[in-house]
Amino acid sequence: FATNETKEFLPRGVVLVHALAKRLQEVREKHRIKWLKPDGKTQITFENGKLTKALVSTQHEKGVHQEDIKKAVTEKIIKPVLNGLKGVEVLVNPTGSFVQGGFDADTGLTGRKIMVDTYGGLICHGGGCFSGKDLTKVDRSAAYMARFAAKNIVANGYAKDCLVSVAYAIGHINPLMVHAIDEKGRSLASLVKKHFDFRPLAIIERLNLRRPIFLQTATYGHFGKKGLPWEKVIKM
């Protein structure tokens, strides 16, 4: 998927929620809020295209009052990212004290948060996670190629939004289906098939995926980052 809504070609909600998480990390690492600890979570809610809620849950040291936590997180993390809070309900640590975190409190991360890795809850997902899979697995490589195709359709002015869907079967070299639509539901499949080869080996070769380039995908999603081959804009 890709959209011209933001310079990252991602939905605004996805960009904002990652920005909140990055800001939370930055403030903690630079000791701007001295009692912050590493575990945390951010969430953005849009209703009918309007930002209505912002949530930050963050681990903290013992003995910090919840009122102080909400005030500091709101002023130093949420407000700078959202450029104000008009019409936005702010939730900070809504369950109360968050002292115990990390593996002591929550284990079993492999395969979780597949929507966080991609486009949030706005776009459907094939169901397979990315992390831990080599690039012969189309769960990962074909998702990258679909992003590459969608982004270039939008970047070259063929659509404002583009959704690319692909289906595979074990033992078949060619995908069973390559489908693409724009923001009005018009088919872009022929254009995608003309410019992008979705056979697994062709994906690996075109995106040059046999390289150690995946460290930055471990945080803040797999899309919208400079330097990743599926984010490159080409002339079509």
Tab-separated table of C-alpha atoms in Angstrom:
chain	number	residue	atom	x	y	z
A	1	PHE	CA	0.000	0.000	0.000
A	2	ALA	CA	1.031	3.607	-0.524
A	3	THR	CA	-0.653	6.988	-0.249
A	4	ASN	CA	0.359	10.559	-1.033
A	5	GLU	CA	-1.084	11.663	2.319
A	6	THR	CA	2.442	12.015	3.780
A	7	LYS	CA	5.979	12.375	2.463
A	8	GLU	CA	6.662	8.822	3.653
A	9	PHE	CA	3.839	7.578	1.394
A	10	LEU	CA	2.199	6.113	4.489
A	11	PRO	CA	-1.120	6.862	6.215
A	12	ARG	CA	-0.875	9.850	8.562
A	13	GLY	CA	-1.872	7.744	11.560
A	14	VAL	CA	1.030	5.352	11.005
A	15	VAL	CA	3.515	8.202	10.680
A	16	LEU	CA	2.224	9.867	13.851
A	17	VAL	CA	2.198	6.738	15.989
A	18	HIS	CA	5.795	5.923	15.046
A	19	ALA	CA	6.751	9.546	15.713
A	20	LEU	CA	5.289	9.262	19.209
A	21	ALA	CA	7.292	6.102	19.872
A	22	LYS	CA	10.495	7.701	18.584
A	23	ARG	CA	9.894	10.785	20.715
A	24	LEU	CA	9.310	8.609	23.773
A	25	GLN	CA	12.652	6.900	23.173
A	26	GLU	CA	14.463	10.185	22.513
A	27	VAL	CA	13.164	11.856	25.674
A	28	ARG	CA	14.150	8.837	27.756
A	29	GLU	CA	17.633	8.456	26.249
A	30	LYS	CA	18.390	12.173	26.631
A	31	HIS	CA	17.108	12.111	30.243
A	32	ARG	CA	14.582	14.871	29.623
A	33	ILE	CA	12.233	12.860	31.819
A	34	LYS	CA	14.529	11.147	34.288
A	35	TRP	CA	12.102	8.510	35.593
A	36	LEU	CA	11.210	6.992	32.214
A	37	LYS	CA	12.149	3.337	31.620
A	38	PRO	CA	12.438	1.405	28.335
A	39	ASP	CA	9.103	-0.398	27.962
A	40	GLY	CA	6.264	1.476	26.318
A	41	LYS	CA	3.522	1.638	23.721
A	42	THR	CA	1.883	4.308	21.577
A	43	GLN	CA	-1.468	4.380	19.822
A	44	ILE	CA	-3.322	6.862	17.627
A	45	THR	CA	-7.058	6.728	16.888
A	46	PHE	CA	-8.735	8.359	13.902
A	47	GLU	CA	-12.506	8.569	13.450
A	48	ASN	CA	-13.878	9.621	10.054
A	49	GLY	CA	-10.467	10.937	9.103
A	50	LYS	CA	-10.070	13.046	12.253
A	51	LEU	CA	-7.538	12.445	15.009
A	52	THR	CA	-9.540	11.869	18.196
A	53	LYS	CA	-7.310	10.013	20.669
A	54	ALA	CA	-3.618	9.689	21.504
A	55	LEU	CA	-2.355	7.066	23.924
A	56	VAL	CA	1.085	6.620	25.458
A	57	SER	CA	1.832	3.901	27.981
A	58	THR	CA	5.311	4.051	29.438
A	59	GLN	CA	7.249	2.200	32.080
A	60	HIS	CA	8.550	4.362	34.914
A	61	GLU	CA	10.411	4.214	38.194
A	62	LYS	CA	8.640	3.519	41.471
A	63	GLY	CA	7.204	6.393	43.450
A	64	VAL	CA	6.206	8.676	40.568
A	65	HIS	CA	2.672	10.068	40.826
A	66	GLN	CA	0.342	9.358	37.913
A	67	GLU	CA	-0.574	13.048	37.630
A	68	ASP	CA	3.104	13.922	37.149
A	69	ILE	CA	3.505	11.163	34.574
A	70	LYS	CA	0.558	12.371	32.504
A	71	LYS	CA	1.645	16.005	32.654
A	72	ALA	CA	5.247	15.302	31.639
A	73	VAL	CA	4.387	12.842	28.865
A	74	THR	CA	1.704	15.135	27.473
A	75	GLU	CA	3.884	18.252	27.448
A	76	LYS	CA	7.217	16.732	26.369
A	77	ILE	CA	6.134	13.879	24.103
A	78	ILE	CA	2.566	14.081	22.817
A	79	LYS	CA	2.149	17.829	22.216
A	80	PRO	CA	5.387	18.290	20.228
A	81	VAL	CA	4.501	15.401	17.915
A	82	LEU	CA	0.849	16.290	17.336
A	83	ASN	CA	1.398	20.077	17.207
A	84	GLY	CA	-1.307	20.727	19.759
A	85	LEU	CA	-4.156	18.745	21.242
A	86	LYS	CA	-7.322	20.501	20.089
A	87	GLY	CA	-10.114	17.941	19.927
A	88	VAL	CA	-7.795	15.107	20.985
A	89	GLU	CA	-8.390	12.959	24.057
A	90	VAL	CA	-5.068	12.135	25.719
A	91	LEU	CA	-4.550	8.839	27.536
A	92	VAL	CA	-1.333	8.286	29.495
A	93	ASN	CA	-0.856	5.008	31.379
A	94	PRO	CA	-4.628	4.435	31.548
A	95	THR	CA	-4.189	1.258	33.630
A	96	GLY	CA	-2.238	3.147	36.299
A	97	SER	CA	1.227	2.316	37.604
A	98	PHE	CA	3.596	0.753	35.028
A	99	VAL	CA	6.717	-0.185	36.995
A	100	GLN	CA	7.332	-3.757	35.898
A	101	GLY	CA	8.126	-4.031	32.185
A	102	GLY	CA	10.173	-5.819	29.562
A	103	PHE	CA	10.523	-9.593	29.643
A	104	ASP	CA	9.625	-9.672	33.334
A	105	ALA	CA	6.109	-8.555	32.474
A	106	ASP	CA	5.443	-9.605	28.884
A	107	THR	CA	7.139	-12.354	26.864
A	108	GLY	CA	6.499	-14.018	23.523
A	109	LEU	CA	7.034	-11.254	20.976
A	110	THR	CA	7.794	-13.286	17.846
A	111	GLY	CA	5.075	-12.857	15.240
A	112	ARG	CA	3.159	-10.192	17.134
A	113	LYS	CA	2.335	-6.671	16.034
A	114	ILE	CA	2.151	-7.448	12.315
A	115	MET	CA	-0.031	-4.389	11.743
A	116	VAL	CA	2.492	-2.200	13.546
A	117	ASP	CA	5.156	-3.491	11.152
A	118	THR	CA	3.056	-2.442	8.157
A	119	TYR	CA	0.216	0.085	7.818
A	120	GLY	CA	-1.666	0.055	11.098
A	121	GLY	CA	-5.248	-1.178	11.141
A	122	LEU	CA	-6.189	0.613	7.923
A	123	ILE	CA	-4.950	-1.951	5.403
A	124	CYS	CA	-5.570	-5.696	5.338
A	125	HIS	CA	-2.690	-8.085	6.024
A	126	GLY	CA	-1.895	-11.539	4.667
A	127	GLY	CA	-1.357	-12.814	8.200
A	128	GLY	CA	2.289	-13.870	8.097
A	129	CYS	CA	4.832	-11.931	10.123
A	130	PHE	CA	8.096	-10.658	8.617
A	131	SER	CA	10.694	-10.981	11.344
A	132	GLY	CA	12.577	-14.254	11.542
A	133	LYS	CA	11.868	-15.217	7.924
A	134	ASP	CA	14.423	-15.310	5.145
A	135	LEU	CA	13.599	-13.696	1.839
A	136	THR	CA	12.556	-16.895	0.069
A	137	LYS	CA	9.380	-16.620	2.135
A	138	VAL	CA	6.816	-14.568	0.244
A	139	ASP	CA	5.215	-13.556	3.543
A	140	ARG	CA	8.094	-11.111	3.706
A	141	SER	CA	9.592	-10.591	0.235
A	142	ALA	CA	6.281	-10.263	-1.627
A	143	ALA	CA	5.033	-7.764	0.958
A	144	TYR	CA	8.131	-5.682	0.258
A	145	MET	CA	7.562	-5.953	-3.498
A	146	ALA	CA	3.910	-4.992	-3.123
A	147	ARG	CA	4.991	-1.896	-1.201
A	148	PHE	CA	7.609	-1.135	-3.892
A	149	ALA	CA	4.974	-1.358	-6.616
A	150	ALA	CA	2.339	0.634	-4.741
A	151	LYS	CA	4.744	3.397	-3.755
A	152	ASN	CA	5.972	3.846	-7.304
A	153	ILE	CA	2.452	3.883	-8.712
A	154	VAL	CA	1.686	6.786	-6.355
A	155	ALA	CA	5.062	8.522	-6.694
A	156	ASN	CA	4.725	8.521	-10.491
A	157	GLY	CA	1.298	10.123	-10.322
A	158	TYR	CA	-0.882	7.219	-11.408
A	159	ALA	CA	-2.932	7.305	-8.190
A	160	LYS	CA	-3.319	9.083	-4.854
A	161	ASP	CA	-3.625	5.749	-3.041
A	162	CYS	CA	-2.624	2.330	-4.325
A	163	LEU	CA	-3.335	-1.075	-2.815
A	164	VAL	CA	-1.506	-4.090	-4.263
A	165	SER	CA	-2.571	-7.631	-3.336
A	166	VAL	CA	-0.764	-10.842	-4.290
A	167	ALA	CA	-1.599	-14.523	-3.776
A	168	TYR	CA	0.766	-17.512	-3.992
A	169	ALA	CA	0.654	-21.306	-3.832
A	170	ILE	CA	3.483	-23.596	-2.756
A	171	GLY	CA	5.152	-25.167	-5.775
A	172	HIS	CA	4.027	-22.456	-8.205
A	173	ILE	CA	6.674	-20.034	-9.472
A	174	ASN	CA	4.198	-17.416	-10.637
A	175	PRO	CA	1.746	-15.798	-8.234
A	176	LEU	CA	-1.824	-16.996	-8.502
A	177	MET	CA	-3.058	-13.420	-8.507
A	178	VAL	CA	-1.724	-9.873	-8.745
A	179	HIS	CA	-4.375	-7.270	-8.014
A	180	ALA	CA	-4.038	-3.494	-7.694
A	181	ILE	CA	-6.535	-0.672	-7.273
A	182	ASP	CA	-6.419	3.080	-6.780
A	183	GLU	CA	-8.339	5.220	-4.292
A	184	LYS	CA	-11.487	5.012	-6.427
A	185	GLY	CA	-11.358	1.253	-6.855
A	186	ARG	CA	-10.127	1.389	-10.436
A	187	SER	CA	-7.875	-1.472	-11.505
A	188	LEU	CA	-4.145	-0.841	-11.867
A	189	ALA	CA	-3.275	-4.527	-12.230
A	190	SER	CA	-2.066	-4.314	-15.825
A	191	LEU	CA	0.261	-1.430	-14.966
A	192	VAL	CA	1.672	-3.286	-11.959
A	193	LYS	CA	2.194	-6.513	-13.926
A	194	LYS	CA	3.966	-4.586	-16.687
A	195	HIS	CA	6.559	-3.036	-14.382
A	196	PHE	CA	6.920	-5.478	-11.464
A	197	ASP	CA	7.768	-9.199	-11.466
A	198	PHE	CA	6.321	-10.958	-8.423
A	199	ARG	CA	8.053	-14.312	-8.845
A	200	PRO	CA	9.976	-14.987	-5.592
A	201	LEU	CA	13.461	-15.153	-7.133
A	202	ALA	CA	12.767	-12.098	-9.279
A	203	ILE	CA	11.781	-10.153	-6.159
A	204	ILE	CA	14.985	-11.121	-4.353
A	205	GLU	CA	17.106	-10.133	-7.347
A	206	ARG	CA	15.357	-6.863	-8.159
A	207	LEU	CA	15.405	-5.610	-4.580
A	208	ASN	CA	18.848	-7.136	-3.943
A	209	LEU	CA	17.646	-8.736	-0.731
A	210	ARG	CA	20.609	-11.035	-0.075
A	211	ARG	CA	22.302	-8.346	2.004
A	212	PRO	CA	22.428	-7.541	5.743
A	213	ILE	CA	20.062	-4.569	5.452
A	214	PHE	CA	17.282	-5.553	7.822
A	215	LEU	CA	18.430	-4.237	11.202
A	216	GLN	CA	16.421	-1.034	10.901
A	217	THR	CA	13.224	-3.005	10.272
A	218	ALA	CA	13.362	-4.259	13.872
A	219	THR	CA	11.912	-0.957	15.118
A	220	TYR	CA	9.290	1.513	13.895
A	221	GLY	CA	7.946	-0.618	11.066
A	222	HIS	CA	9.255	-1.936	7.769
A	223	PHE	CA	8.035	0.857	5.494
A	224	GLY	CA	8.637	4.551	4.953
A	225	LYS	CA	12.353	4.482	5.778
A	226	LYS	CA	15.135	5.837	3.605
A	227	GLY	CA	17.750	3.404	2.342
A	228	LEU	CA	15.556	0.326	2.067
A	229	PRO	CA	15.318	-0.975	-1.516
A	230	TRP	CA	11.538	-1.328	-1.551
A	231	GLU	CA	11.281	2.380	-0.694
A	232	LYS	CA	13.238	3.506	-3.761
A	233	VAL	CA	11.329	5.596	-6.290
A	234	ILE	CA	11.895	4.665	-9.931
A	235	LYS	CA	10.746	6.239	-13.184
A	236	MET	CA	7.796	4.465	-14.761
